[in-house]
CSV table of C-alpha atoms in Angstrom, one decimal:
chain,number,residue,atom,x,y,z
O,19,UNK,CA,0.0,0.0,0.0
O,20,UNK,CA,1.2,3.6,-0.7
O,21,UNK,CA,-0.2,7.0,0.0
O,22,UNK,CA,0.5,10.2,-1.9
O,23,UNK,CA,2.9,11.3,0.7
O,24,UNK,CA,4.9,8.0,0.5
O,25,UNK,CA,5.1,8.2,-3.2
O,26,UNK,CA,6.4,11.8,-3.1
O,27,UNK,CA,8.9,10.7,-0.5
O,28,UNK,CA,10.1,7.8,-2.6
O,29,UNK,CA,10.4,10.0,-5.8
O,30,UNK,CA,12.2,12.7,-3.7
O,31,UNK,CA,14.7,10.2,-2.4
O,32,UNK,CA,15.5,9.1,-5.9
O,33,UNK,CA,16.4,12.7,-6.9
O,34,UNK,CA,13.4,13.4,-9.1
O,35,UNK,CA,13.0,17.2,-9.6
O,36,UNK,CA,9.3,17.6,-9.3
O,37,UNK,CA,8.2,14.7,-6.9
O,38,UNK,CA,4.8,16.2,-6.0
O,39,UNK,CA,3.7,16.9,-9.6
O,40,UNK,CA,4.9,13.5,-10.8
O,41,UNK,CA,3.3,11.6,-7.9
O,42,UNK,CA,-0.2,13.2,-8.6
O,43,UNK,CA,0.4,12.5,-12.4
O,44,UNK,CA,1.0,8.9,-11.8
O,45,UNK,CA,-1.9,8.5,-9.4
O,46,UNK,CA,-4.3,10.3,-11.7
O,47,UNK,CA,-3.2,8.1,-14.6
O,48,UNK,CA,-3.0,4.7,-13.0
O,49,UNK,CA,-6.0,5.0,-10.5
O,50,UNK,CA,-8.1,6.8,-13.0
O,51,UNK,CA,-9.2,9.4,-10.6
O,52,UNK,CA,-9.2,13.2,-10.7
O,53,UNK,CA,-6.5,15.3,-9.4
O,54,UNK,CA,-8.7,16.5,-6.5
O,55,UNK,CA,-9.4,12.9,-5.5
O,56,UNK,CA,-5.6,12.2,-5.6
O,57,UNK,CA,-5.0,15.2,-3.5
O,58,UNK,CA,-7.4,14.1,-0.7
O,59,UNK,CA,-5.1,11.0,-0.3
O,60,UNK,CA,-5.9,7.4,0.3
O,61,UNK,CA,-4.0,4.0,0.2
O,62,UNK,CA,-3.2,2.8,-3.3
O,63,UNK,CA,-2.7,-0.9,-3.8
O,64,UNK,CA,-2.7,-0.9,-7.6
O,65,UNK,CA,0.3,-3.0,-8.7
O,66,UNK,CA,0.5,-0.9,-12.0
O,67,UNK,CA,0.9,2.2,-10.0
O,68,UNK,CA,3.7,0.6,-7.8
O,69,UNK,CA,5.6,-0.4,-11.0
O,70,UNK,CA,5.1,3.1,-12.4
O,71,UNK,CA,6.5,4.8,-9.3
O,72,UNK,CA,9.5,2.3,-9.4
O,73,UNK,CA,10.2,3.2,-13.0
O,74,UNK,CA,10.1,6.9,-12.1
O,75,UNK,CA,12.4,6.3,-9.2
O,76,UNK,CA,14.8,4.6,-11.7
O,77,UNK,CA,14.5,8.1,-13.4
O,78,UNK,CA,12.6,6.9,-16.5
O,79,UNK,CA,10.9,10.1,-17.9
O,80,UNK,CA,7.4,10.6,-16.7
O,81,UNK,CA,6.1,11.1,-20.2
O,82,UNK,CA,7.3,7.6,-21.3
O,83,UNK,CA,5.7,6.0,-18.3
O,84,UNK,CA,2.4,7.8,-19.0
O,85,UNK,CA,2.7,7.2,-22.8
O,86,UNK,CA,1.5,10.6,-23.4
O,87,UNK,CA,2.4,14.4,-22.9
O,88,UNK,CA,0.8,17.7,-23.3
O,89,UNK,CA,1.9,20.3,-26.0
O,90,UNK,CA,0.1,23.4,-27.0
O,91,UNK,CA,-2.9,22.4,-25.0
O,92,UNK,CA,-3.2,19.1,-26.8
O,93,UNK,CA,-2.3,15.4,-25.7
O,94,UNK,CA,0.1,13.5,-27.8
O,95,UNK,CA,0.9,9.9,-27.6
O,96,UNK,CA,4.7,9.1,-27.0
O,97,UNK,CA,6.9,6.2,-27.0
O,98,UNK,CA,10.6,6.0,-26.2
O,99,UNK,CA,11.2,6.3,-29.9
O,100,UNK,CA,10.5,10.0,-29.9
O,101,UNK,CA,11.8,13.0,-28.1
O,102,UNK,CA,9.3,14.3,-25.4
O,103,UNK,CA,7.7,17.7,-26.5
O,104,UNK,CA,9.1,20.7,-24.4
O,105,UNK,CA,7.3,23.8,-23.7
O,106,UNK,CA,10.2,25.7,-25.1
O,107,UNK,CA,9.2,24.3,-28.5
O,108,UNK,CA,5.7,26.0,-28.3
O,109,UNK,CA,7.5,29.3,-29.3
O,110,UNK,CA,8.4,27.8,-32.7
O,111,UNK,CA,5.0,26.3,-33.1
O,112,UNK,CA,3.1,29.5,-32.0
O,113,UNK,CA,5.2,31.4,-34.6
O,114,UNK,CA,4.2,29.0,-37.3
O,115,UNK,CA,0.6,29.2,-36.5
O,116,UNK,CA,0.5,33.1,-36.3
O,117,UNK,CA,2.7,33.7,-39.3
O,118,UNK,CA,1.6,31.1,-41.9
O,119,UNK,CA,-0.3,32.8,-44.7
O,120,UNK,CA,-4.1,31.8,-45.4
O,121,UNK,CA,-4.2,28.5,-47.0
O,122,UNK,CA,-0.4,28.1,-46.4
O,123,UNK,CA,1.7,25.0,-46.7
O,124,UNK,CA,4.5,24.1,-44.4
O,125,UNK,CA,7.2,21.4,-43.8
O,126,UNK,CA,8.1,20.2,-40.5
O,127,UNK,CA,11.6,18.5,-40.7
O,128,UNK,CA,12.6,15.9,-38.0
O,129,UNK,CA,8.9,15.7,-36.9
O,130,UNK,CA,9.3,13.3,-34.0
O,131,UNK,CA,6.0,12.8,-32.3
O,132,UNK,CA,4.5,15.2,-34.8
O,133,UNK,CA,3.6,17.6,-32.1
O,134,UNK,CA,4.6,20.7,-34.1
O,135,UNK,CA,2.9,19.9,-37.3
O,136,UNK,CA,-0.4,18.5,-35.6
O,137,UNK,CA,-0.8,21.3,-33.3
O,138,UNK,CA,-0.2,23.9,-36.1
O,139,UNK,CA,-3.1,22.1,-38.3
O,140,UNK,CA,-5.4,22.0,-35.3
O,141,UNK,CA,-5.0,25.8,-34.9
O,142,UNK,CA,-5.1,26.6,-38.6
O,143,UNK,CA,-8.0,24.6,-40.3
O,144,UNK,CA,-6.9,26.3,-43.7
O,145,UNK,CA,-3.5,25.0,-43.7
O,146,UNK,CA,-1.7,21.8,-45.0
O,147,UNK,CA,1.7,20.4,-44.1
O,148,UNK,CA,4.4,17.7,-44.7
O,149,UNK,CA,6.1,16.1,-41.8
O,150,UNK,CA,9.4,14.3,-42.4
O,151,UNK,CA,11.0,11.8,-40.1
O,152,UNK,CA,13.9,9.4,-40.9
O,153,UNK,CA,12.9,6.6,-38.4
O,154,UNK,CA,9.8,4.5,-39.3
O,155,UNK,CA,9.0,3.6,-35.7
O,156,UNK,CA,9.1,7.3,-34.8
O,157,UNK,CA,7.0,8.3,-37.9
O,158,UNK,CA,4.4,5.8,-36.8
O,159,UNK,CA,3.8,7.7,-33.6
O,160,UNK,CA,3.5,11.0,-35.5
O,161,UNK,CA,0.9,9.2,-37.8
O,162,UNK,CA,-1.0,8.0,-34.7
O,163,UNK,CA,-1.1,11.5,-33.3
O,164,UNK,CA,-2.2,12.9,-36.7
O,165,UNK,CA,-5.0,10.4,-36.8
O,166,UNK,CA,-6.0,10.9,-33.1
O,167,UNK,CA,-6.5,14.6,-33.7
O,168,UNK,CA,-8.1,14.2,-37.0
O,169,UNK,CA,-5.6,16.2,-39.3
O,170,UNK,CA,-4.3,13.2,-41.1
O,171,UNK,CA,-6.0,14.4,-44.4
O,172,UNK,CA,-4.0,17.6,-44.4
O,173,UNK,CA,-0.7,16.2,-43.3
O,174,UNK,CA,1.7,14.2,-45.5
O,175,UNK,CA,3.7,12.0,-43.3
O,176,UNK,CA,7.1,11.2,-45.1
O,177,UNK,CA,9.8,8.7,-44.1
O,178,UNK,CA,12.9,10.3,-45.4
O,179,UNK,CA,16.3,11.7,-44.6
O,180,UNK,CA,16.2,15.5,-44.7
O,181,UNK,CA,19.8,15.5,-45.9
O,182,UNK,CA,18.6,13.9,-49.1
O,183,UNK,CA,14.8,14.5,-49.3
O,184,UNK,CA,13.5,16.3,-52.4
O,185,UNK,CA,10.0,17.6,-51.8
O,186,UNK,CA,7.3,17.9,-54.3
O,187,UNK,CA,6.1,21.4,-54.6
O,188,UNK,CA,7.1,24.3,-52.4
O,189,UNK,CA,6.3,25.7,-48.9
O,190,UNK,CA,5.4,29.0,-47.2
O,191,UNK,CA,7.2,27.9,-44.2
O,192,UNK,CA,9.7,25.2,-43.4
O,193,UNK,CA,10.3,24.6,-39.5
O,194,UNK,CA,12.5,22.2,-37.5
O,195,UNK,CA,13.4,21.3,-34.0
O,196,UNK,CA,16.5,19.2,-35.1
O,197,UNK,CA,19.0,17.3,-33.0
O,198,UNK,CA,21.3,20.2,-31.6
O,199,UNK,CA,23.0,19.2,-28.4
O,200,UNK,CA,26.7,19.0,-28.9
O,201,UNK,CA,28.6,15.9,-28.1
O,202,UNK,CA,30.2,17.6,-24.9
O,203,UNK,CA,26.8,18.7,-23.7
O,204,UNK,CA,25.6,15.1,-24.0
O,205,UNK,CA,28.1,14.1,-21.0
O,206,UNK,CA,26.2,16.2,-18.6
O,207,UNK,CA,22.5,15.5,-19.4
O,208,UNK,CA,20.2,14.3,-16.7
O,209,UNK,CA,19.4,10.7,-16.2
O,210,UNK,CA,16.0,11.3,-17.7
O,211,UNK,CA,17.2,12.9,-20.9
O,212,UNK,CA,19.8,10.1,-21.3
O,213,UNK,CA,16.8,7.8,-21.7
O,214,UNK,CA,15.4,9.8,-24.6
O,215,UNK,CA,16.7,8.7,-28.2
O,216,UNK,CA,20.2,10.2,-28.6
O,217,UNK,CA,19.5,10.4,-32.3
O,218,UNK,CA,16.9,12.9,-31.7
O,219,UNK,CA,19.1,15.0,-29.3
O,220,UNK,CA,22.6,15.3,-30.8
O,221,UNK,CA,24.2,15.2,-34.1
O,222,UNK,CA,27.2,13.5,-32.4
O,223,UNK,CA,29.3,16.7,-33.3
O,224,UNK,CA,29.1,20.4,-32.8
O,225,UNK,CA,25.3,20.6,-32.8
O,226,UNK,CA,25.2,22.6,-36.1
O,227,UNK,CA,25.1,19.8,-38.7
O,228,UNK,CA,21.3,19.9,-39.2
O,229,UNK,CA,21.2,23.6,-39.5
O,230,UNK,CA,23.9,23.6,-42.2
O,231,UNK,CA,21.8,21.0,-44.2
O,232,UNK,CA,18.5,23.0,-43.7
O,233,UNK,CA,19.9,26.3,-44.7
O,234,UNK,CA,21.9,24.8,-47.6
O,235,UNK,CA,19.3,22.6,-49.1
O,236,UNK,CA,15.9,24.0,-48.4
O,237,UNK,CA,15.7,27.8,-49.3
O,238,UNK,CA,15.0,26.6,-52.9
O,239,UNK,CA,11.8,24.9,-51.7
O,240,UNK,CA,10.4,28.2,-50.3
O,241,UNK,CA,7.8,30.3,-52.0
O,242,UNK,CA,8.5,34.0,-52.5
O,243,UNK,CA,8.7,35.6,-49.1
O,244,UNK,CA,8.9,32.2,-47.5
O,245,UNK,CA,10.4,31.6,-44.1
O,246,UNK,CA,12.7,29.0,-42.4
O,247,UNK,CA,12.4,28.8,-38.7
O,248,UNK,CA,14.5,26.4,-36.3
O,249,UNK,CA,14.7,25.8,-32.7
O,250,UNK,CA,18.2,26.4,-31.4
O,251,UNK,CA,20.2,25.6,-28.3
O,252,UNK,CA,20.5,28.8,-26.1
O,253,UNK,CA,24.2,29.4,-27.0
O,254,UNK,CA,23.7,28.8,-30.7
O,255,UNK,CA,22.1,32.0,-32.0
O,256,UNK,CA,25.2,33.5,-33.5
O,257,UNK,CA,26.4,30.3,-35.2
O,258,UNK,CA,23.0,29.5,-36.8
O,259,UNK,CA,22.5,33.2,-37.9
O,260,UNK,CA,25.8,33.0,-39.6
O,261,UNK,CA,24.8,29.8,-41.3
O,262,UNK,CA,21.5,31.6,-42.4
O,263,UNK,CA,23.2,34.7,-43.8
O,264,UNK,CA,25.6,32.5,-45.8
O,265,UNK,CA,22.6,31.0,-47.4
O,266,UNK,CA,21.4,34.6,-48.4
O,267,UNK,CA,18.7,34.8,-45.7
O,268,UNK,CA,18.0,37.5,-43.2
O,269,UNK,CA,17.9,36.0,-39.6
O,270,UNK,CA,16.0,37.1,-36.5
O,271,UNK,CA,16.5,35.6,-33.1
O,272,UNK,CA,13.5,35.1,-30.8
O,273,UNK,CA,13.8,34.4,-27.1
O,274,UNK,CA,11.8,32.0,-25.0
O,275,UNK,CA,9.9,32.8,-21.8
O,276,UNK,CA,13.1,32.5,-19.8
O,277,UNK,CA,14.8,35.1,-22.0
O,278,UNK,CA,17.0,32.7,-23.7
O,279,UNK,CA,17.6,32.5,-27.4
O,280,UNK,CA,15.3,29.8,-28.8
O,281,UNK,CA,14.4,30.3,-32.4
O,282,UNK,CA,16.1,31.5,-35.4
O,283,UNK,CA,13.5,32.8,-38.1
O,284,UNK,CA,14.9,33.7,-41.5
O,285,UNK,CA,13.1,35.0,-44.7
Protein backbone atom coordinates (compact mmCIF):
# COMPACT_ATOMS: atom_id res chain seq x y z
CA UNK A 1 0.00 0.00 0.00
CA UNK A 2 1.18 3.54 -0.74
CA UNK A 3 -0.16 6.98 0.06
CA UNK A 4 0.44 10.17 -1.94
CA UNK A 5 2.96 11.31 0.70
CA UNK A 6 4.87 8.02 0.55
CA UNK A 7 5.06 8.20 -3.25
CA UNK A 8 6.35 11.80 -3.04
CA UNK A 9 8.95 10.69 -0.48
CA UNK A 10 10.12 7.78 -2.69
CA UNK A 11 10.46 10.04 -5.76
CA UNK A 12 12.19 12.75 -3.76
CA UNK A 13 14.72 10.27 -2.36
CA UNK A 14 15.44 9.07 -5.91
CA UNK A 15 16.39 12.63 -6.92
CA UNK A 16 13.31 13.36 -9.05
CA UNK A 17 13.01 17.11 -9.74
CA UNK A 18 9.27 17.56 -9.24
CA UNK A 19 8.20 14.72 -6.90
CA UNK A 20 4.76 16.14 -6.00
CA UNK A 21 3.75 16.88 -9.59
CA UNK A 22 4.98 13.47 -10.78
CA UNK A 23 3.31 11.58 -7.91
CA UNK A 24 -0.06 13.22 -8.69
CA UNK A 25 0.29 12.52 -12.42
CA UNK A 26 1.03 8.86 -11.75
CA UNK A 27 -1.90 8.47 -9.32
CA UNK A 28 -4.36 10.25 -11.64
CA UNK A 29 -3.20 8.16 -14.60
CA UNK A 30 -3.03 4.70 -13.01
CA UNK A 31 -5.91 5.01 -10.50
CA UNK A 32 -8.12 6.76 -13.10
CA UNK A 33 -9.21 9.40 -10.59
CA UNK A 34 -9.31 13.20 -10.65
CA UNK A 35 -6.48 15.35 -9.39
CA UNK A 36 -8.76 16.57 -6.58
CA UNK A 37 -9.40 12.97 -5.48
CA UNK A 38 -5.66 12.23 -5.63
CA UNK A 39 -4.95 15.23 -3.40
CA UNK A 40 -7.36 14.05 -0.69
CA UNK A 41 -5.18 10.99 -0.34
CA UNK A 42 -5.92 7.36 0.27
CA UNK A 43 -4.07 4.05 0.20
CA UNK A 44 -3.21 2.80 -3.25
CA UNK A 45 -2.70 -0.93 -3.77
CA UNK A 46 -2.59 -0.94 -7.58
CA UNK A 47 0.44 -3.01 -8.75
CA UNK A 48 0.56 -0.99 -12.00
CA UNK A 49 0.93 2.21 -9.98
CA UNK A 50 3.66 0.60 -7.85
CA UNK A 51 5.56 -0.43 -10.97
CA UNK A 52 5.15 3.06 -12.43
CA UNK A 53 6.50 4.66 -9.24
CA UNK A 54 9.49 2.32 -9.35
CA UNK A 55 10.16 3.21 -13.00
CA UNK A 56 10.07 6.90 -12.10
CA UNK A 57 12.42 6.25 -9.16
CA UNK A 58 14.75 4.64 -11.74
CA UNK A 59 14.55 8.05 -13.46
CA UNK A 60 12.61 6.90 -16.50
CA UNK A 61 10.92 10.02 -17.93
CA UNK A 62 7.37 10.56 -16.68
CA UNK A 63 6.11 11.09 -20.25
CA UNK A 64 7.23 7.59 -21.30
CA UNK A 65 5.62 5.99 -18.24
CA UNK A 66 2.33 7.77 -18.99
CA UNK A 67 2.69 7.11 -22.73
CA UNK A 68 1.54 10.65 -23.49
CA UNK A 69 2.41 14.30 -22.92
CA UNK A 70 0.77 17.68 -23.44
CA UNK A 71 1.95 20.26 -25.97
CA UNK A 72 0.14 23.46 -27.04
CA UNK A 73 -2.88 22.36 -24.98
CA UNK A 74 -3.23 19.01 -26.78
CA UNK A 75 -2.30 15.51 -25.64
CA UNK A 76 0.20 13.56 -27.76
CA UNK A 77 0.92 9.87 -27.65
CA UNK A 78 4.57 9.11 -27.04
CA UNK A 79 7.00 6.24 -26.98
CA UNK A 80 10.70 6.03 -26.16
CA UNK A 81 11.24 6.25 -29.95
CA UNK A 82 10.53 9.98 -29.88
CA UNK A 83 11.71 13.06 -28.09
CA UNK A 84 9.37 14.32 -25.36
CA UNK A 85 7.72 17.61 -26.45
CA UNK A 86 9.08 20.59 -24.47
CA UNK A 87 7.22 23.78 -23.61
CA UNK A 88 10.24 25.65 -25.11
CA UNK A 89 9.20 24.34 -28.53
CA UNK A 90 5.77 25.99 -28.25
CA UNK A 91 7.49 29.24 -29.31
CA UNK A 92 8.38 27.79 -32.73
CA UNK A 93 4.91 26.26 -33.10
CA UNK A 94 3.11 29.51 -32.14
CA UNK A 95 5.23 31.43 -34.62
CA UNK A 96 4.22 29.03 -37.40
CA UNK A 97 0.53 29.23 -36.44
CA UNK A 98 0.52 33.05 -36.34
CA UNK A 99 2.63 33.69 -39.42
CA UNK A 100 1.62 31.07 -41.98
CA UNK A 101 -0.36 32.83 -44.73
CA UNK A 102 -4.02 31.93 -45.35
CA UNK A 103 -4.24 28.51 -47.00
CA UNK A 104 -0.49 28.13 -46.43
CA UNK A 105 1.64 25.01 -46.70
CA UNK A 106 4.53 24.13 -44.40
CA UNK A 107 7.10 21.39 -43.88
CA UNK A 108 8.19 20.14 -40.46
CA UNK A 109 11.62 18.50 -40.71
CA UNK A 110 12.61 15.88 -38.04
CA UNK A 111 8.97 15.77 -36.90
CA UNK A 112 9.37 13.20 -34.09
CA UNK A 113 5.99 12.77 -32.35
CA UNK A 114 4.48 15.20 -34.89
CA UNK A 115 3.57 17.64 -32.10
CA UNK A 116 4.53 20.81 -34.04
CA UNK A 117 2.84 19.83 -37.31
CA UNK A 118 -0.33 18.45 -35.72
CA UNK A 119 -0.72 21.41 -33.32
CA UNK A 120 -0.28 23.86 -36.21
CA UNK A 121 -2.96 22.09 -38.27
CA UNK A 122 -5.35 22.01 -35.29
CA UNK A 123 -4.97 25.78 -34.91
CA UNK A 124 -5.14 26.47 -38.65
CA UNK A 125 -7.97 24.61 -40.39
CA UNK A 126 -6.94 26.35 -43.66
CA UNK A 127 -3.38 24.98 -43.68
CA UNK A 128 -1.68 21.83 -44.94
CA UNK A 129 1.72 20.38 -44.17
CA UNK A 130 4.35 17.73 -44.69
CA UNK A 131 6.08 16.05 -41.73
CA UNK A 132 9.41 14.37 -42.43
CA UNK A 133 11.02 11.78 -40.15
CA UNK A 134 13.91 9.41 -40.81
CA UNK A 135 12.90 6.60 -38.43
CA UNK A 136 9.80 4.51 -39.30
CA UNK A 137 9.02 3.63 -35.67
CA UNK A 138 9.03 7.33 -34.77
CA UNK A 139 6.97 8.29 -37.84
CA UNK A 140 4.38 5.69 -36.77
CA UNK A 141 3.80 7.69 -33.56
CA UNK A 142 3.42 10.94 -35.57
CA UNK A 143 0.92 9.13 -37.79
CA UNK A 144 -1.03 7.97 -34.75
CA UNK A 145 -1.11 11.53 -33.37
CA UNK A 146 -2.28 12.97 -36.71
CA UNK A 147 -5.09 10.38 -36.83
CA UNK A 148 -6.07 10.85 -33.18
CA UNK A 149 -6.40 14.62 -33.70
CA UNK A 150 -8.14 14.23 -37.07
CA UNK A 151 -5.64 16.14 -39.22
CA UNK A 152 -4.31 13.16 -41.22
CA UNK A 153 -5.99 14.40 -44.44
CA UNK A 154 -3.99 17.64 -44.35
CA UNK A 155 -0.64 16.19 -43.30
CA UNK A 156 1.65 14.21 -45.59
CA UNK A 157 3.76 11.94 -43.36
CA UNK A 158 7.03 11.19 -45.10
CA UNK A 159 9.70 8.71 -44.07
CA UNK A 160 12.87 10.31 -45.45
CA UNK A 161 16.30 11.66 -44.57
CA UNK A 162 16.24 15.47 -44.62
CA UNK A 163 19.81 15.40 -45.98
CA UNK A 164 18.52 13.83 -49.22
CA UNK A 165 14.75 14.46 -49.30
CA UNK A 166 13.46 16.24 -52.39
CA UNK A 167 9.99 17.63 -51.71
CA UNK A 168 7.30 17.88 -54.35
CA UNK A 169 6.05 21.45 -54.55
CA UNK A 170 7.11 24.31 -52.36
CA UNK A 171 6.30 25.74 -48.93
CA UNK A 172 5.46 29.04 -47.26
CA UNK A 173 7.23 27.94 -44.09
CA UNK A 174 9.79 25.27 -43.27
CA UNK A 175 10.27 24.58 -39.56
CA UNK A 176 12.46 22.19 -37.61
CA UNK A 177 13.42 21.29 -34.06
CA UNK A 178 16.45 19.21 -35.07
CA UNK A 179 19.02 17.39 -32.90
CA UNK A 180 21.25 20.24 -31.67
CA UNK A 181 22.90 19.13 -28.41
CA UNK A 182 26.70 19.03 -28.81
CA UNK A 183 28.65 15.87 -28.08
CA UNK A 184 30.22 17.63 -25.04
CA UNK A 185 26.82 18.67 -23.64
CA UNK A 186 25.59 15.07 -23.95
CA UNK A 187 28.03 14.12 -21.17
CA UNK A 188 26.23 16.23 -18.58
CA UNK A 189 22.55 15.56 -19.39
CA UNK A 190 20.17 14.34 -16.67
CA UNK A 191 19.37 10.63 -16.17
CA UNK A 192 15.90 11.27 -17.66
CA UNK A 193 17.20 12.93 -20.84
CA UNK A 194 19.75 10.13 -21.26
CA UNK A 195 16.78 7.76 -21.74
CA UNK A 196 15.40 9.80 -24.64
CA UNK A 197 16.66 8.76 -28.10
CA UNK A 198 20.18 10.18 -28.52
CA UNK A 199 19.58 10.40 -32.28
CA UNK A 200 16.85 13.00 -31.56
CA UNK A 201 19.08 15.04 -29.24
CA UNK A 202 22.52 15.27 -30.81
CA UNK A 203 24.25 15.23 -34.19
CA UNK A 204 27.24 13.60 -32.49
CA UNK A 205 29.35 16.71 -33.20
CA UNK A 206 29.14 20.49 -32.80
CA UNK A 207 25.31 20.57 -32.77
CA UNK A 208 25.14 22.53 -36.05
CA UNK A 209 25.07 19.76 -38.69
CA UNK A 210 21.30 19.88 -39.22
CA UNK A 211 21.21 23.69 -39.49
CA UNK A 212 23.91 23.59 -42.19
CA UNK A 213 21.81 21.05 -44.12
CA UNK A 214 18.52 22.95 -43.70
CA UNK A 215 19.87 26.34 -44.79
CA UNK A 216 21.95 24.81 -47.56
CA UNK A 217 19.26 22.57 -49.09
CA UNK A 218 15.86 24.05 -48.33
CA UNK A 219 15.68 27.75 -49.32
CA UNK A 220 15.01 26.67 -52.91
CA UNK A 221 11.80 24.94 -51.75
CA UNK A 222 10.37 28.16 -50.29
CA UNK A 223 7.72 30.26 -52.03
CA UNK A 224 8.44 33.97 -52.54
CA UNK A 225 8.79 35.62 -49.13
CA UNK A 226 8.93 32.18 -47.51
CA UNK A 227 10.50 31.54 -44.12
CA UNK A 228 12.72 28.94 -42.46
CA UNK A 229 12.43 28.82 -38.65
CA UNK A 230 14.44 26.49 -36.41
CA UNK A 231 14.64 25.86 -32.69
CA UNK A 232 18.18 26.30 -31.36
CA UNK A 233 20.19 25.66 -28.22
CA UNK A 234 20.50 28.81 -26.09
CA UNK A 235 24.17 29.35 -27.03
CA UNK A 236 23.78 28.72 -30.78
CA UNK A 237 22.15 31.94 -32.05
CA UNK A 238 25.30 33.52 -33.52
CA UNK A 239 26.45 30.36 -35.28
CA UNK A 240 23.00 29.58 -36.73
CA UNK A 241 22.49 33.21 -37.86
CA UNK A 242 25.83 33.03 -39.65
CA UNK A 243 24.74 29.82 -41.42
CA UNK A 244 21.46 31.50 -42.46
CA UNK A 245 23.22 34.62 -43.77
CA UNK A 246 25.63 32.49 -45.78
CA UNK A 247 22.52 31.04 -47.46
CA UNK A 248 21.41 34.57 -48.40
CA UNK A 249 18.69 34.80 -45.75
CA UNK A 250 18.00 37.47 -43.15
CA UNK A 251 17.82 35.87 -39.66
CA UNK A 252 16.04 37.16 -36.54
CA UNK A 253 16.50 35.59 -33.08
CA UNK A 254 13.50 35.06 -30.79
CA UNK A 255 13.76 34.42 -27.04
CA UNK A 256 11.77 31.96 -24.94
CA UNK A 257 9.90 32.84 -21.72
CA UNK A 258 13.11 32.45 -19.70
CA UNK A 259 14.75 35.08 -21.89
CA UNK A 260 17.07 32.60 -23.67
CA UNK A 261 17.66 32.54 -27.42
CA UNK A 262 15.36 29.79 -28.71
CA UNK A 263 14.36 30.29 -32.36
CA UNK A 264 16.14 31.58 -35.45
CA UNK A 265 13.64 32.76 -38.06
CA UNK A 266 14.97 33.64 -41.53
CA UNK A 267 13.13 34.99 -44.58
